[in-house]
């Protein structure tokens, strides 16, 4: 029997990403999708789902949360640089 993947929820709520100022729902969804995409590269055994809710992280997900917290702003900046270069 195959073990089920752990699930980590990434919030697409705008207030979660208002680091540089207010953002809209579409931009927040884009950031959350980017986070999920980049985080799965580091944690391939975890399923990342994006939704519009707030979530408490499950016990054992502290490393995942810390990795995302330490990197999400860099990922957004990299994506913006790539988009402006295109």
mmCIF file of N, CA and C in Angstrom:
data_model
loop_
_atom_site.group_PDB
_atom_site.id
_atom_site.type_symbol
_atom_site.label_atom_id
_atom_site.label_comp_id
_atom_site.label_asym_id
_atom_site.label_seq_id
_atom_site.Cartn_x
_atom_site.Cartn_y
_atom_site.Cartn_z
ATOM 1 N N UNK A 1 0.840 -1.184 0.000
ATOM 2 C CA UNK A 1 0.000 0.000 0.000
ATOM 3 C C UNK A 1 0.886 1.248 0.000
ATOM 4 N N UNK A 2 0.609 2.158 -0.905
ATOM 5 C CA UNK A 2 1.395 3.378 -1.035
ATOM 6 C C UNK A 2 0.979 4.387 0.037
ATOM 7 N N UNK A 3 1.964 4.974 0.697
ATOM 8 C CA UNK A 3 1.673 5.981 1.712
ATOM 9 C C UNK A 3 1.182 7.261 1.049
ATOM 10 N N UNK A 4 0.211 7.894 1.688
ATOM 11 C CA UNK A 4 -0.295 9.154 1.160
ATOM 12 C C UNK A 4 0.708 10.264 1.430
ATOM 13 N N UNK A 5 0.778 11.212 0.508
ATOM 14 C CA UNK A 5 1.651 12.364 0.690
ATOM 15 C C UNK A 5 1.090 13.271 1.780
ATOM 16 N N UNK A 6 1.987 13.898 2.507
ATOM 17 C CA UNK A 6 1.571 14.953 3.413
ATOM 18 C C UNK A 6 1.122 16.139 2.573
ATOM 19 N N UNK A 7 0.231 16.929 3.101
ATOM 20 C CA UNK A 7 -0.281 18.090 2.377
ATOM 21 C C UNK A 7 0.099 19.353 3.129
ATOM 22 N N UNK A 8 0.619 20.311 2.389
ATOM 23 C CA UNK A 8 0.950 21.624 2.935
ATOM 24 C C UNK A 8 0.111 22.639 2.167
ATOM 25 N N UNK A 9 -0.687 23.400 2.895
ATOM 26 C CA UNK A 9 -1.549 24.390 2.262
ATOM 27 C C UNK A 9 -0.846 25.739 2.204
ATOM 28 N N UNK A 10 -0.877 26.352 1.034
ATOM 29 C CA UNK A 10 -0.311 27.678 0.816
ATOM 30 C C UNK A 10 -1.487 28.630 0.623
ATOM 31 N N UNK A 11 -1.566 29.646 1.467
ATOM 32 C CA UNK A 11 -2.672 30.591 1.399
ATOM 33 C C UNK A 11 -2.514 31.556 0.234
ATOM 34 N N UNK A 12 -3.616 31.825 -0.440
ATOM 35 C CA UNK A 12 -3.632 32.811 -1.517
ATOM 36 C C UNK A 12 -4.312 34.102 -1.055
ATOM 37 N N UNK A 13 -4.366 34.308 0.249
ATOM 38 C CA UNK A 13 -4.971 35.537 0.779
ATOM 39 C C UNK A 13 -4.009 36.706 0.567
ATOM 40 N N UNK A 14 -4.479 37.815 0.024
ATOM 41 C CA UNK A 14 -3.590 38.947 -0.255
ATOM 42 C C UNK A 14 -2.808 39.428 0.960
ATOM 43 N N UNK A 15 -3.438 39.453 2.122
ATOM 44 C CA UNK A 15 -2.749 39.966 3.310
ATOM 45 C C UNK A 15 -1.550 39.108 3.721
ATOM 46 N N UNK A 16 -1.470 37.903 3.207
ATOM 47 C CA UNK A 16 -0.315 37.045 3.507
ATOM 48 C C UNK A 16 0.947 37.535 2.802
ATOM 49 N N UNK A 17 0.795 38.339 1.749
ATOM 50 C CA UNK A 17 1.942 38.734 0.925
ATOM 51 C C UNK A 17 2.089 40.245 0.770
ATOM 52 N N UNK A 18 1.486 41.003 1.653
ATOM 53 C CA UNK A 18 1.552 42.460 1.548
ATOM 54 C C UNK A 18 2.839 42.995 2.163
ATOM 55 N N UNK A 19 3.932 42.431 1.743
ATOM 56 C CA UNK A 19 5.257 42.815 2.217
ATOM 57 C C UNK A 19 5.681 44.144 1.600
ATOM 58 N N UNK A 20 5.422 44.328 0.323
ATOM 59 C CA UNK A 20 5.830 45.539 -0.393
ATOM 60 C C UNK A 20 4.689 46.548 -0.495
ATOM 61 N N UNK A 21 3.541 46.224 0.006
ATOM 62 C CA UNK A 21 2.367 47.084 -0.089
ATOM 63 C C UNK A 21 1.150 46.239 -0.414
ATOM 64 N N UNK A 22 0.015 46.898 -0.554
ATOM 65 C CA UNK A 22 -1.215 46.162 -0.830
ATOM 66 C C UNK A 22 -1.152 45.480 -2.193
ATOM 67 N N UNK A 23 -1.707 44.289 -2.234
ATOM 68 C CA UNK A 23 -1.794 43.551 -3.496
ATOM 69 C C UNK A 23 -3.212 43.023 -3.652
ATOM 70 N N UNK A 24 -3.565 42.667 -4.860
ATOM 71 C CA UNK A 24 -4.892 42.137 -5.133
ATOM 72 C C UNK A 24 -4.927 40.617 -5.079
ATOM 73 N N UNK A 25 -6.131 40.092 -5.244
ATOM 74 C CA UNK A 25 -6.324 38.637 -5.184
ATOM 75 C C UNK A 25 -5.561 37.898 -6.284
ATOM 76 N N UNK A 26 -5.553 38.443 -7.492
ATOM 77 C CA UNK A 26 -4.859 37.765 -8.593
ATOM 78 C C UNK A 26 -3.362 37.678 -8.325
ATOM 79 N N UNK A 27 -2.783 38.770 -7.854
ATOM 80 C CA UNK A 27 -1.354 38.753 -7.550
ATOM 81 C C UNK A 27 -1.049 37.801 -6.394
ATOM 82 N N UNK A 28 -1.916 37.788 -5.382
ATOM 83 C CA UNK A 28 -1.720 36.874 -4.255
ATOM 84 C C UNK A 28 -1.794 35.421 -4.717
ATOM 85 N N UNK A 29 -2.723 35.121 -5.607
ATOM 86 C CA UNK A 29 -2.855 33.761 -6.146
ATOM 87 C C UNK A 29 -1.595 33.388 -6.928
ATOM 88 N N UNK A 30 -1.070 34.326 -7.700
ATOM 89 C CA UNK A 30 0.156 34.082 -8.459
ATOM 90 C C UNK A 30 1.326 33.797 -7.510
ATOM 91 N N UNK A 31 1.449 34.578 -6.449
ATOM 92 C CA UNK A 31 2.525 34.365 -5.475
ATOM 93 C C UNK A 31 2.376 33.005 -4.807
ATOM 94 N N UNK A 32 1.163 32.661 -4.394
ATOM 95 C CA UNK A 32 0.935 31.367 -3.743
ATOM 96 C C UNK A 32 1.258 30.211 -4.685
ATOM 97 N N UNK A 33 0.868 30.335 -5.949
ATOM 98 C CA UNK A 33 1.193 29.293 -6.935
ATOM 99 C C UNK A 33 2.705 29.165 -7.113
ATOM 100 N N UNK A 34 3.389 30.304 -7.156
ATOM 101 C CA UNK A 34 4.847 30.300 -7.280
ATOM 102 C C UNK A 34 5.494 29.622 -6.076
ATOM 103 N N UNK A 35 5.012 29.941 -4.880
ATOM 104 C CA UNK A 35 5.546 29.324 -3.661
ATOM 105 C C UNK A 35 5.359 27.815 -3.712
ATOM 106 N N UNK A 36 4.166 27.376 -4.068
ATOM 107 C CA UNK A 36 3.902 25.935 -4.135
ATOM 108 C C UNK A 36 4.825 25.262 -5.146
ATOM 109 N N UNK A 37 5.003 25.898 -6.297
ATOM 110 C CA UNK A 37 5.868 25.338 -7.345
ATOM 111 C C UNK A 37 7.318 25.245 -6.879
ATOM 112 N N UNK A 38 7.810 26.290 -6.257
ATOM 113 C CA UNK A 38 9.209 26.304 -5.818
ATOM 114 C C UNK A 38 9.431 25.398 -4.604
ATOM 115 N N UNK A 39 8.476 25.345 -3.691
ATOM 116 C CA UNK A 39 8.642 24.533 -2.483
ATOM 117 C C UNK A 39 8.665 23.042 -2.798
ATOM 118 N N UNK A 40 7.896 22.608 -3.781
ATOM 119 C CA UNK A 40 7.865 21.185 -4.117
ATOM 120 C C UNK A 40 9.213 20.726 -4.676
ATOM 121 N N UNK A 41 9.993 21.653 -5.217
ATOM 122 C CA UNK A 41 11.339 21.297 -5.680
ATOM 123 C C UNK A 41 12.206 20.834 -4.510
ATOM 124 N N UNK A 42 12.034 21.464 -3.360
ATOM 125 C CA UNK A 42 12.807 21.124 -2.162
ATOM 126 C C UNK A 42 12.189 19.958 -1.391
ATOM 127 N N UNK A 43 10.861 19.856 -1.455
ATOM 128 C CA UNK A 43 10.139 18.841 -0.688
ATOM 129 C C UNK A 43 9.233 18.033 -1.621
ATOM 130 N N UNK A 44 9.799 17.158 -2.452
ATOM 131 C CA UNK A 44 9.000 16.443 -3.452
ATOM 132 C C UNK A 44 8.011 15.430 -2.868
ATOM 133 N N UNK A 45 8.176 15.069 -1.620
ATOM 134 C CA UNK A 45 7.264 14.097 -1.013
ATOM 135 C C UNK A 45 6.073 14.756 -0.333
ATOM 136 N N UNK A 46 5.951 16.065 -0.502
ATOM 137 C CA UNK A 46 4.832 16.805 0.074
ATOM 138 C C UNK A 46 4.004 17.380 -1.066
ATOM 139 N N UNK A 47 2.697 17.280 -0.932
ATOM 140 C CA UNK A 47 1.789 17.885 -1.908
ATOM 141 C C UNK A 47 1.459 19.301 -1.434
ATOM 142 N N UNK A 48 1.658 20.276 -2.291
ATOM 143 C CA UNK A 48 1.366 21.665 -1.955
ATOM 144 C C UNK A 48 0.072 22.065 -2.641
ATOM 145 N N UNK A 49 -0.868 22.564 -1.846
ATOM 146 C CA UNK A 49 -2.159 23.000 -2.373
ATOM 147 C C UNK A 49 -2.358 24.473 -2.042
ATOM 148 N N UNK A 50 -2.878 25.203 -2.994
ATOM 149 C CA UNK A 50 -3.152 26.626 -2.818
ATOM 150 C C UNK A 50 -4.650 26.799 -2.608
ATOM 151 N N UNK A 51 -5.015 27.569 -1.583
ATOM 152 C CA UNK A 51 -6.418 27.911 -1.369
ATOM 153 C C UNK A 51 -6.506 29.289 -0.719
ATOM 154 N N UNK A 52 -7.718 29.720 -0.418
ATOM 155 C CA UNK A 52 -7.942 31.071 0.098
ATOM 156 C C UNK A 52 -8.119 31.124 1.612
ATOM 157 N N UNK A 53 -7.709 30.104 2.318
ATOM 158 C CA UNK A 53 -7.901 30.057 3.771
ATOM 159 C C UNK A 53 -6.588 30.298 4.512
ATOM 160 N N UNK A 54 -6.732 30.567 5.803
ATOM 161 C CA UNK A 54 -5.569 30.587 6.690
ATOM 162 C C UNK A 54 -5.419 29.186 7.254
ATOM 163 N N UNK A 55 -4.199 28.745 7.455
ATOM 164 C CA UNK A 55 -3.971 27.404 7.979
ATOM 165 C C UNK A 55 -2.920 27.431 9.075
ATOM 166 N N UNK A 56 -3.122 26.579 10.071
ATOM 167 C CA UNK A 56 -2.063 26.296 11.031
ATOM 168 C C UNK A 56 -1.248 25.173 10.417
ATOM 169 N N UNK A 57 0.048 25.263 10.540
ATOM 170 C CA UNK A 57 0.892 24.219 9.976
ATOM 171 C C UNK A 57 0.823 22.973 10.847
ATOM 172 N N UNK A 58 0.766 21.840 10.209
ATOM 173 C CA UNK A 58 0.724 20.573 10.926
ATOM 174 C C UNK A 58 2.044 20.336 11.639
ATOM 175 N N UNK A 59 2.000 19.647 12.766
ATOM 176 C CA UNK A 59 3.258 19.287 13.430
ATOM 177 C C UNK A 59 4.156 18.533 12.449
ATOM 178 N N UNK A 60 5.430 18.867 12.476
ATOM 179 C CA UNK A 60 6.376 18.244 11.561
ATOM 180 C C UNK A 60 6.606 19.048 10.295
ATOM 181 N N UNK A 61 5.836 20.105 10.085
ATOM 182 C CA UNK A 61 5.978 20.934 8.884
ATOM 183 C C UNK A 61 6.787 22.205 9.158
ATOM 184 N N UNK A 62 7.413 22.292 10.311
ATOM 185 C CA UNK A 62 8.164 23.494 10.668
ATOM 186 C C UNK A 62 9.296 23.775 9.683
ATOM 187 N N UNK A 63 9.972 22.740 9.230
ATOM 188 C CA UNK A 63 11.070 22.908 8.280
ATOM 189 C C UNK A 63 10.551 23.462 6.947
ATOM 190 N N UNK A 64 9.406 22.978 6.520
ATOM 191 C CA UNK A 64 8.795 23.455 5.275
ATOM 192 C C UNK A 64 8.404 24.927 5.425
ATOM 193 N N UNK A 65 7.737 25.253 6.527
ATOM 194 C CA UNK A 65 7.319 26.637 6.767
ATOM 195 C C UNK A 65 8.523 27.569 6.836
ATOM 196 N N UNK A 66 9.580 27.138 7.498
ATOM 197 C CA UNK A 66 10.789 27.960 7.614
ATOM 198 C C UNK A 66 11.442 28.165 6.248
ATOM 199 N N UNK A 67 11.475 27.119 5.430
ATOM 200 C CA UNK A 67 12.061 27.227 4.086
ATOM 201 C C UNK A 67 11.269 28.226 3.237
ATOM 202 N N UNK A 68 9.954 28.125 3.288
ATOM 203 C CA UNK A 68 9.111 29.043 2.523
ATOM 204 C C UNK A 68 9.287 30.467 3.036
ATOM 205 N N UNK A 69 9.246 30.637 4.351
ATOM 206 C CA UNK A 69 9.375 31.970 4.934
ATOM 207 C C UNK A 69 10.708 32.618 4.575
ATOM 208 N N UNK A 70 11.754 31.822 4.526
ATOM 209 C CA UNK A 70 13.090 32.340 4.227
ATOM 210 C C UNK A 70 13.292 32.649 2.742
ATOM 211 N N UNK A 71 12.455 32.089 1.871
ATOM 212 C CA UNK A 71 12.720 32.188 0.430
ATOM 213 C C UNK A 71 11.645 32.836 -0.429
ATOM 214 N N UNK A 72 10.416 32.963 0.046
ATOM 215 C CA UNK A 72 9.335 33.368 -0.850
ATOM 216 C C UNK A 72 9.566 34.740 -1.475
ATOM 217 N N UNK A 73 10.113 35.680 -0.726
ATOM 218 C CA UNK A 73 10.337 37.019 -1.283
ATOM 219 C C UNK A 73 11.389 36.976 -2.391
ATOM 220 N N UNK A 74 12.411 36.148 -2.202
ATOM 221 C CA UNK A 74 13.442 35.977 -3.231
ATOM 222 C C UNK A 74 12.826 35.348 -4.484
ATOM 223 N N UNK A 75 11.969 34.340 -4.314
ATOM 224 C CA UNK A 75 11.324 33.694 -5.453
ATOM 225 C C UNK A 75 10.472 34.686 -6.240
ATOM 226 N N UNK A 76 9.743 35.538 -5.518
ATOM 227 C CA UNK A 76 8.908 36.538 -6.185
ATOM 228 C C UNK A 76 9.784 37.517 -6.963
ATOM 229 N N UNK A 77 10.873 37.963 -6.358
ATOM 230 C CA UNK A 77 11.784 38.894 -7.037
ATOM 231 C C UNK A 77 12.401 38.249 -8.276
ATOM 232 N N UNK A 78 12.808 36.985 -8.172
ATOM 233 C CA UNK A 78 13.374 36.276 -9.326
ATOM 234 C C UNK A 78 12.349 36.157 -10.445
ATOM 235 N N UNK A 79 11.116 35.826 -10.091
ATOM 236 C CA UNK A 79 10.061 35.685 -11.100
ATOM 237 C C UNK A 79 9.784 37.023 -11.777
ATOM 238 N N UNK A 80 9.802 38.107 -11.009
ATOM 239 C CA UNK A 80 9.576 39.436 -11.580
ATOM 240 C C UNK A 80 10.704 39.814 -12.531
ATOM 241 N N UNK A 81 11.933 39.474 -12.167
ATOM 242 C CA UNK A 81 13.081 39.760 -13.026
ATOM 243 C C UNK A 81 12.981 38.986 -14.335
ATOM 244 N N UNK A 82 12.624 37.712 -14.243
ATOM 245 C CA UNK A 82 12.473 36.897 -15.452
ATOM 246 C C UNK A 82 11.354 37.424 -16.341
ATOM 247 N N UNK A 83 10.264 37.847 -15.716
ATOM 248 C CA UNK A 83 9.127 38.345 -16.484
ATOM 249 C C UNK A 83 9.476 39.661 -17.177
ATOM 250 N N UNK A 84 10.214 40.527 -16.500
ATOM 251 C CA UNK A 84 10.562 41.809 -17.120
ATOM 252 C C UNK A 84 11.612 41.640 -18.219
ATOM 253 N N UNK A 85 12.404 40.569 -18.140
ATOM 254 C CA UNK A 85 13.417 40.302 -19.166
ATOM 255 C C UNK A 85 12.811 39.670 -20.419
ATOM 256 N N UNK A 86 11.626 39.091 -20.259
ATOM 257 C CA UNK A 86 10.983 38.399 -21.395
ATOM 258 C C UNK A 86 10.383 39.352 -22.389
#
